[in-house]
Amino acid sequence: HYFPDKKNPNSISGKVVSSIMESKDKNLWFGTENQGLNRFDQEQKAFTRYHYTARQSKHRDVQPIYAIYEDEINNFWLLHEASATYFDRTQNEFQQYDVDYTDMIYSPQDQITWILYNSGKLGKYQKNKAKFELYRHDANNKNSLSQEAVVPILEDSQGVIWIGIFQGGLNR
């Protein structure tokens, strides 16, 4: 059993764990309700705490981490209720983005992160551009989404992105 202990910096930072992920390097990562991110070294049986400050995020308080995704270069996306935080593990830096997410997948072939928003819209993030692009339905463009109510998203083994549409239909 593991509990927060203010006197022990190697204990988990918060009581409520809201997400768990095992990274490619076999460490366990725990997102907490309001106490940041924790890495558990299974060999040392110790936690390392990661907190982002107001300087690193426009939100003053640390938000609950509902999901943790690891990208191709071993950095993380931390998903919150109305935002996502990119954690560059090499630089130990956090960058906050205001996105209303539902799900996220990373496409290693294109180095693109696809984001499915709660509103049903589809977004794309390319690290080299450091910005989000929103994909929308455009009745005058046959290559646009057939509708804006996107539900599931998947990348197949050939790198094709499949997008399910809430009102019916499938886009690729």
PDB file of C-alpha atoms in Angstrom, residues 2 10-13 17 19-32 36-50 68 70 76 78 87 89:
ATOM      1  CA  TYR A   2       1.243   3.458  -0.896  1.00  0.00           C
ATOM      2  CA  ASN A  10       9.781   9.440  -2.336  1.00  0.00           C
ATOM      3  CA  SER A  11       6.127   8.764  -1.512  1.00  0.00           C
ATOM      4  CA  ILE A  12       3.241   9.291  -3.925  1.00  0.00           C
ATOM      5  CA  SER A  13       2.116  12.936  -4.017  1.00  0.00           C
ATOM      6  CA  VAL A  17      -4.945   8.333  -8.349  1.00  0.00           C
ATOM      7  CA  SER A  19      -4.755   7.568 -14.187  1.00  0.00           C
ATOM      8  CA  ILE A  20      -2.089   4.869 -14.507  1.00  0.00           C
ATOM      9  CA  MET A  21       0.279   4.093 -17.378  1.00  0.00           C
ATOM     10  CA  GLU A  22       3.349   1.886 -17.857  1.00  0.00           C
ATOM     11  CA  SER A  23       5.953   3.626 -20.004  1.00  0.00           C
ATOM     12  CA  LYS A  24       8.153   1.954 -22.590  1.00  0.00           C
ATOM     13  CA  ASP A  25      11.025   2.011 -20.080  1.00  0.00           C
ATOM     14  CA  LYS A  26       8.868  -0.111 -17.724  1.00  0.00           C
ATOM     15  CA  ASN A  27       8.259   2.617 -15.145  1.00  0.00           C
ATOM     16  CA  LEU A  28       4.767   3.082 -13.765  1.00  0.00           C
ATOM     17  CA  TRP A  29       3.276   6.574 -14.001  1.00  0.00           C
ATOM     18  CA  PHE A  30       0.392   7.798 -11.848  1.00  0.00           C
ATOM     19  CA  GLY A  31      -1.678  10.890 -12.475  1.00  0.00           C
ATOM     20  CA  THR A  32      -3.320  12.207  -9.348  1.00  0.00           C
ATOM     21  CA  GLY A  36       0.587  16.193 -10.202  1.00  0.00           C
ATOM     22  CA  LEU A  37       2.328  13.296 -11.882  1.00  0.00           C
ATOM     23  CA  ASN A  38       4.307  10.521 -10.189  1.00  0.00           C
ATOM     24  CA  ARG A  39       6.815   8.020 -11.555  1.00  0.00           C
ATOM     25  CA  PHE A  40       7.258   4.763  -9.661  1.00  0.00           C
ATOM     26  CA  ASP A  41      10.600   3.063 -10.062  1.00  0.00           C
ATOM     27  CA  GLN A  42       9.807  -0.621  -9.552  1.00  0.00           C
ATOM     28  CA  GLU A  43      13.392  -1.547  -8.713  1.00  0.00           C
ATOM     29  CA  GLN A  44      13.908   1.196  -6.132  1.00  0.00           C
ATOM     30  CA  LYS A  45      10.287   1.029  -4.889  1.00  0.00           C
ATOM     31  CA  ALA A  46      10.235   4.827  -4.807  1.00  0.00           C
ATOM     32  CA  PHE A  47       8.184   7.610  -6.354  1.00  0.00           C
ATOM     33  CA  THR A  48       9.451  10.716  -8.118  1.00  0.00           C
ATOM     34  CA  ARG A  49       7.012  13.620  -8.039  1.00  0.00           C
ATOM     35  CA  TYR A  50       6.478  15.984 -10.972  1.00  0.00           C
ATOM     36  CA  ILE A  68      -1.481   9.625 -19.788  1.00  0.00           C
ATOM     37  CA  GLU A  70       3.348   8.256 -24.327  1.00  0.00           C
ATOM     38  CA  PHE A  76       3.847  12.301 -22.415  1.00  0.00           C
ATOM     39  CA  LEU A  78      -1.409  14.400 -19.760  1.00  0.00           C
ATOM     40  CA  PHE A  87       5.545  16.745 -20.751  1.00  0.00           C
ATOM     41  CA  ARG A  89      10.798  14.262 -20.249  1.00  0.00           C
TER      42      ARG A  89
END
